[in-house]
């Protein structure tokens, strides 16, 4: 088990070194005499920051509580992994893919960073996702078909997510995909050693095997099917066409034939059309795409002898002719330089990916900008002229006198992508190669058309998946004639006590609407609970962090490939968590904003006013109860609640 050394604040400390004065009389007074109030504890659910930082809105605290064993499966005999999987797919149907390649903004947001180190969230996500694949789990049965038909354009993560959530709500879906296979950039951008294809096929297959989901691959909307056809045949349209066009380098000479974009290069590779690359390449970028290009190039290598029919350009990125003979030829290493406008540590690619690239022999150079593509007399690029730069916001400022040229045989521009809105899709554009949407993901100026994912703003897989989920909800409202113009402030999955009670057959009884007095124990209401999940994120300062001891985070093992061995190595690098590691990370979660059944409030209440809810009535969020006849409003329970679930408020 790989355990990183403690690097940060080892634990939360109430006192600093040298603070020795302990004012006992005052404290005793505070606790036992002074703090009588008219306020009693109330139980407040808020959204944890991990969840609000996850663009797909994953119920992270929920599935970590399952991994820890606190939230038990509601069905006898159901393994915890299955329950965690069913919880995950409520927000994101791609746990195995996310767990591998999501840069995990959730972990940056995790409150545990203020105690020792973040919870290894995406390690748990991958573990559960892989378990679900190994155990051939299906998605939960969707609702019966509503008779409404939705066209989803684009079979990448955004379109597939929308398809799942739309079908879930009972609508039939047709996915139109230009490529021969579904997956979008998960298949045609990201290389297979990061998103293994059998894993992708399994996660996609779960969605496409649902009845009511139809797939039309090899069909480009705009060319093979018109927007007017969609308007005629479907009740709503969701556009998730991604950003398929790479941006060329904004410098003179960028039209050289051996100057290509990162997405073109990777698509050729992923289609199996590029078995080799040029001897010396320069990749300009700094994000995920540029890292993938350089790392793929290092793996592909360069074939020293090319087929006599290949042209100069094909010698760099081989075509079909050379394919047939490539495997018989000698393969040499490739020198790959990756340049970025920003300093290396500020590159947008995840740190782990940067470290891997460096280890694999990619020469990373930060704080440099391209000036000109140097071409020979035949129009072929032979070098990239660059200089050092500083950044003013997003605009590079050249530093005079620092010019230099990197000699190369191929230049790859990986500086961003844009939506391809040519060939019949021109009316969707916002003038900046993206689709403009309003706050509920509706395409501006187009009735019954919605859009999301990279086509709206290129970002991450999890973002496109989140857009798909939210758009599915707004489309469902639109079809029901009640489209709200506003989304919740915290637009993620949040804890729903009524759903929790429902799955445990503990629903409140129906309300008969007769006037009555003394309703504090009436069974038709959920007492003393407030759901602020859609509006409030719980900050670390609201937790009792002193409760949590330092526990080292489990990190996934990685198969590191060094520069000497990278050639031809296309095997996966991450080694998933064991069950014990996944459970341990579940235990490290501080359950911000939700009771995790620690008993502190019961133990510390001086009035014995707090007790456990009887076992038969227990559910997540309904573990403790207060006897308001005994409570004196001293707020000790709220002070010692590690999760910030208790607030003194009742009576205000
Ligand atoms: C090389 C690379 C590496 C990346 N690495 C990461 C990473 O490590 N982590 C991460 O989170 N994100 C990463 N990303 C970003 C991530 O892949 C995208 O944000 C995500 O795929 C966007 O999803 P999408 O569904 O909006 O679009 P896409 O995944 O691009 O899917 C769009 C689909 O629409 C289809 N399509 C387009 N036009 C039409 C049409 N007219 N008719 C029919 N079908 C059409 C396309 O063929 C495609 O399949 C990476 C991106 C690239 C390019
Ligand atoms: S999808 Fe990404 S941000 Fe969301 S929980 Fe998974 S790793 Fe975290
Ligand atoms: S400690 Fe748990 S609930 Fe709190 S932010 Fe981190 S993962 Fe989320």
XYZ file of C-alpha atoms and ligand atoms in Angstrom:
721
model
C 0.000 0.000 0.000
C 1.450 3.332 -1.043
C 1.127 5.860 1.790
C 2.366 9.395 1.107
C 4.316 11.080 3.884
C 2.418 13.749 5.819
C 3.215 17.011 4.125
C 0.829 19.552 5.542
C -0.809 20.532 8.834
C -0.627 17.247 10.684
C -3.837 17.850 12.494
C -6.097 20.664 13.508
C -4.901 22.264 16.755
C -6.949 24.475 19.017
C -3.819 25.804 20.811
C -0.497 26.906 19.410
C 2.956 26.029 20.830
C 3.609 28.052 23.977
C -0.040 28.675 24.814
C -0.270 27.391 28.375
C -2.948 29.441 30.080
C -6.096 27.421 30.596
C -8.826 29.481 32.182
C -10.731 26.732 33.977
C -13.157 28.706 36.131
C -14.268 30.684 33.127
C -14.656 27.597 30.996
C -16.633 25.761 33.654
C -18.949 28.729 33.951
C -19.304 28.876 30.228
C -20.228 25.247 29.955
C -22.459 24.650 32.908
C -23.951 27.976 33.925
C -23.676 30.690 31.378
C -24.868 28.873 28.304
C -28.484 28.340 28.991
C -30.384 29.643 26.004
C -33.768 29.363 24.408
C -32.144 27.786 21.335
C -32.150 24.048 20.814
C -30.176 21.966 18.333
C -31.483 21.611 14.860
C -30.103 19.241 12.234
C -28.982 21.020 9.077
C -27.857 19.216 5.922
C -25.469 21.240 3.771
C -23.494 20.316 0.684
C -19.844 19.398 1.244
C -17.253 21.298 -0.794
C -15.977 18.126 -2.512
C -19.412 17.698 -4.031
C -19.794 21.328 -5.021
C -16.340 21.217 -6.644
C -17.229 18.167 -8.755
C -18.627 19.476 -12.047
C -20.736 16.341 -12.468
C -22.176 16.950 -8.996
C -21.290 13.509 -7.619
C -22.808 12.503 -4.274
C -19.282 12.019 -2.909
C -20.065 12.200 0.795
C -22.868 9.704 0.155
C -20.717 7.038 -1.464
C -17.835 7.550 0.936
C -20.314 6.898 3.785
C -21.192 3.644 2.023
C -17.508 2.718 1.587
C -16.967 3.387 5.288
C -19.830 1.041 6.133
C -21.939 3.661 7.893
C -24.649 3.827 5.227
C -25.665 0.193 4.818
C -27.284 -1.157 1.625
C -31.072 -0.910 1.924
C -31.498 -4.383 0.413
C -30.469 -7.472 2.365
C -27.395 -9.143 0.831
C -26.482 -6.263 -1.498
C -22.685 -5.753 -1.494
C -21.594 -2.259 -0.427
C -19.868 -1.765 -3.773
C -23.155 -2.243 -5.620
C -24.904 0.249 -3.353
C -22.053 2.724 -3.903
C -22.286 2.189 -7.677
C -26.044 2.813 -7.674
C -25.417 6.007 -5.708
C -22.677 7.130 -8.103
C -24.739 6.709 -11.252
C -27.388 9.039 -9.831
C -24.974 11.786 -10.872
C -22.370 10.252 -13.178
C -22.600 6.975 -15.131
C -18.814 6.759 -15.772
C -17.149 6.042 -12.408
C -14.382 3.844 -13.833
C -13.410 6.434 -16.452
C -13.686 9.377 -14.037
C -11.697 7.603 -11.366
C -8.850 7.212 -13.852
C -8.607 10.497 -15.726
C -10.584 13.151 -13.919
C -8.117 15.678 -12.473
C -10.334 15.594 -9.380
C -11.211 19.172 -8.516
C -13.245 17.542 -5.717
C -9.998 16.683 -3.952
C -8.798 20.286 -4.128
C -12.091 21.344 -2.542
C -12.085 18.646 0.165
C -12.245 20.071 3.719
C -9.849 17.368 4.907
C -7.061 19.422 3.303
C -7.396 21.608 6.420
C -6.695 18.650 8.725
C -3.994 16.678 6.944
C -4.565 15.740 3.328
C -7.574 15.391 1.024
C -9.618 12.216 0.857
C -8.559 10.035 -2.110
C -11.955 10.473 -3.743
C -11.267 9.397 -7.284
C -9.382 6.307 -6.108
C -12.617 5.154 -4.454
C -14.552 6.141 -7.563
C -12.297 4.003 -9.755
C -12.468 1.076 -7.330
C -16.275 1.051 -7.333
C -16.420 1.637 -11.114
C -14.063 -1.277 -11.766
C -15.938 -3.514 -9.322
C -19.186 -2.726 -11.154
C -17.607 -3.733 -14.471
C -16.065 -6.918 -13.089
C -19.412 -7.850 -11.567
C -21.340 -6.899 -14.717
C -23.682 -4.473 -12.955
C -26.374 -2.774 -15.026
C -27.863 0.643 -14.550
C -31.049 0.702 -12.483
C -34.237 0.182 -14.492
C -35.432 3.470 -15.974
C -39.007 4.705 -15.855
C -41.595 3.471 -18.388
C -41.460 5.246 -21.733
C -43.233 8.605 -21.775
C -43.778 8.751 -25.535
C -41.454 11.756 -25.864
C -38.483 11.443 -28.237
C -35.211 13.284 -27.797
C -32.347 13.538 -30.286
C -28.901 13.636 -28.680
C -26.230 14.829 -31.095
C -22.792 13.527 -30.164
C -21.937 10.278 -28.412
C -19.208 11.615 -26.134
C -19.501 11.821 -22.343
C -21.893 14.803 -22.521
C -24.290 13.135 -24.970
C -24.129 9.739 -23.244
C -24.768 11.307 -19.857
C -27.788 13.178 -21.224
C -29.021 9.954 -22.862
C -28.849 8.100 -19.529
C -30.577 10.808 -17.517
C -33.236 11.434 -20.174
C -33.987 7.731 -20.473
C -34.029 7.526 -16.680
C -36.839 10.039 -16.723
C -38.803 7.925 -19.200
C -38.003 9.558 -22.534
C -36.729 7.638 -25.534
C -33.427 8.830 -26.932
C -31.654 8.554 -30.274
C -27.920 9.262 -30.174
C -26.451 10.521 -33.464
C -22.671 10.076 -33.651
C -20.406 11.028 -36.549
C -17.697 8.473 -35.664
C -18.118 4.720 -36.007
C -18.018 4.273 -32.247
C -19.313 6.128 -29.211
C -17.125 7.731 -26.570
C -16.088 11.066 -28.055
C -12.738 12.267 -26.744
C -12.651 9.378 -24.258
C -12.000 7.183 -27.327
C -10.723 9.436 -30.108
C -8.667 11.833 -27.983
C -7.437 10.249 -24.763
C -5.140 7.276 -25.458
C -6.140 3.770 -24.377
C -3.474 3.478 -21.691
C -5.420 6.184 -19.823
C -8.988 5.171 -20.735
C -8.741 1.422 -21.505
C -11.172 0.560 -24.277
C -12.720 -2.480 -22.568
C -13.546 -0.262 -19.590
C -15.081 2.354 -21.915
C -17.092 -0.255 -23.824
C -18.522 -1.589 -20.556
C -19.547 1.825 -19.196
C -21.008 2.958 -22.543
C -22.687 -0.422 -23.131
C -24.722 -0.037 -19.941
C -26.362 3.077 -21.397
C -26.847 1.865 -24.952
C -28.314 -1.459 -23.819
C -31.265 0.290 -22.153
C -34.498 -0.183 -24.057
C -35.577 3.132 -25.552
C -31.999 4.168 -26.379
C -31.174 3.996 -30.099
C -27.712 4.652 -31.520
C -26.944 5.900 -35.032
C -23.184 5.906 -35.436
C -21.470 7.059 -38.617
C -24.130 9.761 -38.928
C -23.071 13.403 -39.026
C -25.907 15.747 -38.197
C -25.854 18.713 -40.543
C -24.713 16.503 -43.419
C -26.469 13.115 -43.165
C -29.425 14.398 -41.129
C -30.516 18.042 -41.191
C -31.490 20.245 -38.274
C -34.919 20.561 -39.930
C -35.258 16.731 -39.814
C -34.572 16.825 -36.078
C -37.061 19.623 -35.552
C -39.676 17.564 -37.360
C -39.027 14.186 -35.732
C -38.113 14.961 -32.118
C -39.655 16.719 -29.138
C -36.322 18.174 -28.056
C -32.679 18.140 -29.191
C -29.539 18.065 -27.041
C -26.335 19.169 -28.736
C -23.151 17.609 -27.316
C -20.898 17.754 -30.362
C -17.777 18.645 -28.418
C -14.888 20.698 -29.720
C -13.505 18.637 -32.572
C -11.403 21.276 -34.316
C -7.922 22.044 -33.031
C -6.708 25.637 -33.036
C -3.754 26.198 -35.338
C -0.677 28.028 -34.003
C -1.273 31.780 -34.293
C 2.127 32.414 -35.925
C 3.425 32.851 -39.490
C 4.204 29.614 -41.312
C 1.484 27.607 -39.522
C 0.270 26.240 -42.880
C 3.276 23.915 -43.265
C 2.153 20.386 -44.148
C 3.920 18.872 -41.140
C 2.237 21.328 -38.782
C -0.872 19.572 -37.388
C -3.199 19.979 -34.425
C -3.182 17.783 -31.333
C -6.694 16.455 -31.896
C -5.836 15.501 -35.503
C -2.710 13.675 -34.323
C -4.541 11.802 -31.565
C -7.510 10.929 -33.740
C -5.143 9.383 -36.316
C -3.466 7.430 -33.542
C -6.696 6.288 -31.919
C -8.163 5.231 -35.247
C -5.077 3.080 -35.675
C -3.829 5.082 -38.633
C -0.618 6.367 -37.051
C 1.856 3.705 -36.124
C 4.842 5.997 -35.991
C 5.680 9.646 -35.759
C 8.432 12.032 -36.793
C 11.894 11.804 -35.263
C 11.783 15.179 -33.517
C 8.500 16.773 -32.531
C 7.547 19.978 -30.786
C 4.164 20.113 -29.080
C 2.830 23.532 -28.147
C 0.250 23.542 -25.376
C 0.354 22.784 -21.673
C -3.017 21.083 -21.178
C -4.130 17.438 -21.229
C -4.111 17.240 -25.012
C -0.487 18.344 -25.322
C 0.635 15.833 -22.687
C -1.229 13.051 -24.470
C 0.331 14.001 -27.804
C 3.886 14.065 -26.456
C 3.411 10.877 -24.430
C 1.837 9.017 -27.357
C 4.670 10.177 -29.632
C 7.260 8.854 -27.143
C 5.449 5.504 -27.146
C 4.973 5.314 -30.914
C 8.550 6.133 -31.744
C 9.895 6.751 -35.194
C 10.273 4.197 -37.936
C 13.686 4.637 -39.450
C 12.902 3.153 -42.866
C 9.683 4.243 -44.539
C 7.879 2.647 -47.437
C 8.986 4.001 -50.787
C 5.459 5.247 -51.633
C 5.177 7.463 -48.552
C 5.314 11.196 -49.036
C 7.324 13.555 -46.891
C 4.287 14.299 -44.703
C 3.433 10.638 -44.310
C 6.973 10.000 -43.158
C 5.957 12.026 -40.123
C 2.515 10.565 -39.531
C 2.218 7.400 -41.517
C -0.750 6.628 -43.707
C -2.353 3.284 -44.518
C 0.335 2.241 -46.999
C 3.014 2.393 -44.420
C 0.799 0.652 -41.858
C 1.042 -2.637 -43.589
C 4.789 -2.664 -43.330
C 5.349 -0.626 -40.204
C 5.548 -3.475 -37.767
C 8.381 -5.006 -39.742
C 10.510 -1.878 -39.574
C 12.941 -0.612 -36.964
C 11.475 1.658 -34.328
C 13.554 4.384 -32.715
C 12.832 6.758 -29.867
C 11.378 10.171 -30.583
C 12.568 13.416 -29.105
C 9.506 15.276 -27.853
C 9.614 18.855 -26.579
C 6.441 20.200 -24.947
C 6.230 23.961 -24.588
C 3.838 26.050 -22.553
C 3.235 29.783 -22.203
C 2.861 29.331 -18.466
C 5.644 28.076 -16.188
C 5.633 24.271 -15.933
C 4.020 24.178 -12.481
C 1.158 26.351 -13.774
C 0.419 24.226 -16.825
C -3.237 23.183 -16.904
C -2.480 19.457 -17.236
C -2.732 17.612 -13.924
C 0.516 17.426 -11.947
C 0.477 13.632 -12.094
C 0.294 13.702 -15.898
C 3.148 16.238 -16.080
C 5.312 14.131 -13.813
C 4.621 11.009 -15.872
C 5.461 12.837 -19.110
C 8.720 14.129 -17.686
C 9.674 10.688 -16.386
C 8.892 9.209 -19.800
C 11.406 11.552 -21.389
C 9.271 14.450 -22.602
C 11.269 17.677 -22.450
C 8.897 20.159 -20.727
C 9.659 23.834 -21.265
C 7.498 26.432 -19.529
C 7.358 30.216 -19.963
C 8.037 30.193 -23.707
C 5.967 31.337 -26.693
C 6.068 30.408 -30.386
C 7.018 33.187 -32.824
C 7.277 31.567 -36.223
C 7.292 28.222 -37.994
C 10.558 27.993 -39.925
C 10.032 26.280 -43.295
C 12.414 24.976 -45.950
C 12.063 25.679 -49.653
C 9.487 22.875 -50.036
C 7.170 24.402 -47.438
C 8.043 21.793 -44.806
C 8.578 22.986 -41.221
C 12.121 22.442 -40.005
C 11.968 24.335 -36.740
C 9.903 26.454 -34.391
C 11.222 29.883 -33.490
C 10.345 30.750 -29.905
C 11.244 33.165 -27.128
C 10.830 33.360 -23.402
C 7.734 35.143 -22.141
C 5.867 36.311 -19.104
C 2.097 36.244 -18.823
C -0.165 39.253 -18.389
C -3.415 37.490 -17.582
C -3.819 35.158 -20.530
C -1.682 37.249 -22.911
C 1.987 36.279 -23.361
C 4.552 39.094 -23.241
C 7.723 38.263 -25.213
C 11.059 38.941 -23.522
C 13.334 40.669 -26.026
C 16.635 39.034 -26.840
C 15.594 35.544 -25.701
C 14.714 34.122 -29.138
C 15.771 30.561 -29.962
C 14.776 27.880 -32.462
C 13.889 24.266 -31.742
C 14.729 22.153 -34.766
C 12.084 19.564 -35.484
C 10.392 17.381 -38.097
C 6.846 17.971 -36.926
C 5.025 20.685 -34.996
C 1.827 19.895 -33.146
C -0.443 22.642 -31.961
C -2.387 21.640 -28.857
C -3.483 25.095 -27.754
C -7.195 24.475 -27.595
C -10.185 23.229 -29.511
C -13.401 24.667 -30.831
C -16.733 23.311 -31.957
C -17.031 22.340 -35.604
C -20.132 24.211 -36.712
C -19.656 23.880 -40.461
C -21.758 21.793 -42.827
C -25.330 22.597 -41.887
C -24.759 23.614 -38.251
C -23.876 27.262 -38.884
C -27.091 28.515 -37.280
C -26.005 27.148 -33.887
C -22.812 29.202 -33.641
C -22.282 32.170 -31.359
C -19.678 33.690 -33.679
C -16.832 32.282 -31.549
C -17.010 28.614 -32.595
C -19.144 27.591 -29.651
C -22.851 27.133 -29.033
C -24.379 29.918 -26.922
C -26.754 28.747 -24.197
C -28.760 30.426 -21.453
C -28.772 29.575 -17.739
C -30.903 26.463 -18.279
C -28.737 25.098 -21.134
C -31.210 26.150 -23.848
C -29.601 27.161 -27.157
C -30.115 30.893 -27.519
C -32.728 31.701 -30.099
C -33.714 28.068 -30.750
C -36.846 26.622 -29.281
C -36.556 23.025 -27.941
C -32.778 22.922 -28.545
C -30.380 22.504 -25.610
C -26.595 22.102 -25.522
C -23.726 21.236 -23.199
C -20.188 19.882 -22.898
C -17.178 21.101 -24.846
C -19.389 22.580 -27.580
C -20.381 25.207 -25.052
C -17.041 25.555 -23.277
C -14.182 23.066 -23.588
C -13.324 21.737 -20.125
C -13.350 18.268 -18.579
C -15.146 14.944 -18.947
C -16.883 15.469 -15.616
C -18.082 18.902 -16.763
C -19.646 17.506 -19.924
C -21.295 14.773 -17.856
C -22.662 17.361 -15.424
C -24.028 19.409 -18.325
C -25.720 16.265 -19.672
C -27.366 15.596 -16.304
C -28.564 19.165 -15.812
C -29.759 19.533 -19.408
C -31.688 16.252 -19.113
C -33.473 17.712 -16.107
C -34.286 20.979 -17.865
C -35.425 19.112 -21.001
C -37.697 16.988 -18.799
C -39.154 20.182 -17.282
C -39.502 21.672 -20.768
C -41.394 18.589 -21.994
C -43.645 18.799 -18.952
C -44.359 22.450 -19.758
C -42.739 23.770 -16.582
C -39.231 24.870 -17.512
C -37.887 27.035 -14.701
C -35.591 29.818 -15.792
C -33.255 29.431 -12.812
C -31.109 26.572 -11.547
C -30.311 26.000 -7.842
C -27.383 27.984 -6.438
C -25.492 24.763 -5.631
C -26.374 22.821 -8.777
C -25.153 19.365 -7.794
C -26.643 16.201 -6.405
C -27.557 16.859 -2.770
C -28.803 14.747 0.070
C -32.563 14.223 0.061
C -33.867 12.990 3.401
C -37.248 11.987 1.993
C -35.578 9.763 -0.628
C -33.382 8.274 2.069
C -36.415 7.519 4.256
C -38.289 6.160 1.242
C -35.619 3.607 0.326
C -35.749 2.353 3.916
C -39.580 2.228 3.910
C -39.713 4.977 6.534
C -41.756 7.537 4.575
C -43.769 9.976 6.663
C -47.460 9.096 6.779
C -49.831 11.122 4.541
C -51.012 14.422 6.043
C -54.788 14.583 6.488
C -54.874 18.413 6.576
C -56.889 18.587 9.792
C -55.893 21.225 12.319
C -54.282 19.806 15.445
C -52.112 20.828 18.384
C -48.982 19.175 19.803
C -47.612 17.920 16.504
C -44.006 17.506 17.636
C -44.201 13.736 17.390
C -46.676 13.514 14.492
C -45.590 10.972 11.902
C -46.642 13.012 8.870
C -43.759 15.444 9.217
C -39.984 15.196 9.234
C -39.097 16.964 12.446
C -36.161 19.168 13.253
C -34.370 18.877 9.937
C -33.491 21.522 7.438
C -32.195 20.886 3.945
C -29.892 23.712 2.880
C -28.080 21.550 0.331
C -29.213 23.547 -2.695
C -27.973 26.826 -1.219
C -25.128 26.269 1.218
C -21.707 24.648 1.125
C -20.266 23.792 4.505
C -16.856 25.414 5.102
C -14.164 23.683 7.167
C -14.453 26.301 9.914
C -17.934 24.959 10.744
C -16.531 21.501 11.546
C -15.085 20.423 14.894
C -11.785 19.480 13.276
C -10.130 18.586 16.601
C -12.090 15.321 16.388
C -10.013 14.071 13.473
C -6.600 12.557 13.994
C -3.902 12.515 11.351
C -4.368 9.539 9.027
C -2.143 9.193 5.974
C -3.975 9.163 2.671
C -3.838 5.993 0.599
C -2.536 6.756 -2.857
C -2.972 4.451 -5.811
C 0.138 2.659 -6.937
C 1.369 3.603 -10.344
C 3.400 1.680 -12.823
C 5.993 4.286 -13.692
C 7.497 4.017 -17.131
C 10.935 5.551 -17.566
C 12.372 7.187 -20.658
C 14.353 4.098 -21.670
C 11.346 1.778 -21.602
C 8.512 3.961 -22.858
C 8.836 3.000 -26.536
C 5.991 0.617 -27.385
C 4.575 0.612 -23.831
C 0.820 1.142 -24.193
C -0.240 -0.599 -20.976
C -2.242 1.158 -18.283
C -0.228 2.901 -15.558
C -2.612 3.329 -12.613
C -3.144 0.384 -10.277
C -6.605 0.645 -8.693
C -7.276 0.598 -4.934
C -7.822 -2.618 -3.048
C -11.092 -2.881 -1.106
C -9.198 -2.096 2.120
C -7.763 1.100 0.626
C -11.182 2.188 -0.645
C -12.728 1.575 2.772
C -9.924 3.429 4.518
C -10.467 6.517 2.372
C -14.178 6.238 3.190
C -13.232 6.315 6.864
C -11.064 9.407 6.345
C -14.041 11.362 5.015
C -15.221 13.846 7.642
C -18.807 13.724 6.340
C -18.974 17.504 6.158
C -22.528 18.721 6.706
C -24.073 15.339 7.548
C -24.187 13.201 10.738
C -21.762 10.277 10.593
C -22.939 8.590 13.759
C -19.951 9.317 16.019
C -22.106 9.671 19.180
C -20.257 12.811 20.373
C -23.468 14.756 20.935
C -24.927 11.885 22.964
C -21.769 11.469 25.027
C -21.134 15.142 25.772
C -24.663 16.457 26.416
C -24.643 17.332 30.179
C -28.445 17.099 30.304
C -28.676 13.670 28.626
C -31.107 15.328 26.245
C -29.668 13.674 23.138
C -30.278 10.011 22.357
C -30.100 7.576 19.439
C -33.144 7.173 17.218
C -34.517 3.608 17.729
C -32.825 1.230 15.291
C -36.019 0.454 13.370
C -36.482 4.159 12.539
C -32.880 4.973 11.688
C -31.649 6.310 8.377
C -28.781 8.497 7.255
C -29.398 11.909 8.811
C -31.841 10.431 11.362
C -29.458 8.867 13.870
C -29.791 11.185 16.869
C -32.729 13.030 18.382
C -33.120 15.664 21.085
C -35.550 15.679 23.972
C -36.530 19.341 23.999
C -38.002 18.978 27.472
C -34.469 18.344 28.760
C -32.383 20.557 26.454
C -31.200 23.787 28.129
C -29.682 25.261 24.979
C -26.035 25.017 26.127
C -24.866 24.178 22.573
C -22.249 21.628 23.626
C -23.688 19.136 21.162
C -23.215 21.653 18.334
C -19.650 22.400 19.495
C -18.579 18.752 19.572
C -20.322 17.720 16.358
C -17.375 16.987 14.046
C -19.439 17.311 10.879
C -21.163 20.656 11.500
C -24.568 18.958 11.206
C -25.934 20.541 14.386
C -26.811 24.203 14.707
C -28.474 25.940 17.608
C -31.526 27.391 16.027
C -34.756 25.742 17.040
C -36.802 28.307 18.951
C -35.493 31.323 17.065
C -6.503 14.712 -25.936
C -7.457 15.070 -24.883
C -7.209 14.661 -23.595
C -8.094 14.975 -22.584
N -7.833 14.520 -21.329
C -8.724 14.756 -20.353
C -8.512 14.237 -19.051
O -7.511 13.607 -18.757
N -9.463 14.462 -18.120
C -10.604 15.137 -18.404
O -11.460 15.274 -17.537
N -10.828 15.666 -19.621
C -9.918 15.488 -20.592
N -10.134 16.010 -21.838
C -11.353 16.809 -22.089
C -12.552 15.892 -22.338
O -12.197 14.848 -23.192
C -13.696 16.699 -22.913
O -13.973 17.776 -22.044
C -14.968 15.843 -23.065
O -14.714 14.719 -23.864
C -16.087 16.669 -23.667
O -17.204 15.850 -23.854
P -18.306 16.168 -24.967
O -19.297 15.072 -24.880
O -18.767 17.551 -24.808
O -17.522 16.134 -26.341
P -16.693 14.986 -27.072
O -16.093 14.055 -26.111
O -15.784 15.691 -27.982
O -17.803 14.196 -27.891
C -18.496 14.837 -28.930
C -18.976 13.788 -29.905
O -19.821 14.407 -30.851
C -19.550 13.855 -32.116
N -19.988 14.840 -33.131
C -19.443 16.043 -33.389
N -20.147 16.677 -34.346
C -21.154 15.844 -34.687
C -22.233 15.949 -35.609
N -22.399 17.021 -36.371
N -23.078 14.900 -35.712
C -22.914 13.799 -34.947
N -21.928 13.663 -34.056
C -21.050 14.675 -33.922
C -18.069 13.620 -32.106
O -17.695 12.664 -33.075
C -17.848 13.144 -30.688
O -17.941 11.762 -30.577
C -9.248 15.737 -22.870
C -9.504 16.177 -24.179
C -8.619 15.839 -25.173
C -8.883 16.313 -26.567
S -15.814 13.120 -11.366
Fe -13.873 14.142 -10.882
S -14.447 15.852 -9.592
Fe -16.181 14.417 -9.592
S -15.881 13.017 -7.853
Fe -14.919 12.082 -9.617
S -12.789 12.707 -9.521
Fe -13.947 14.099 -8.228
S -14.055 15.275 4.168
Fe -15.509 14.031 2.999
S -17.426 15.220 2.883
Fe -15.794 16.594 3.586
S -15.095 17.587 1.722
Fe -13.739 15.824 2.038
S -14.648 14.096 0.936
Fe -16.183 15.736 1.101
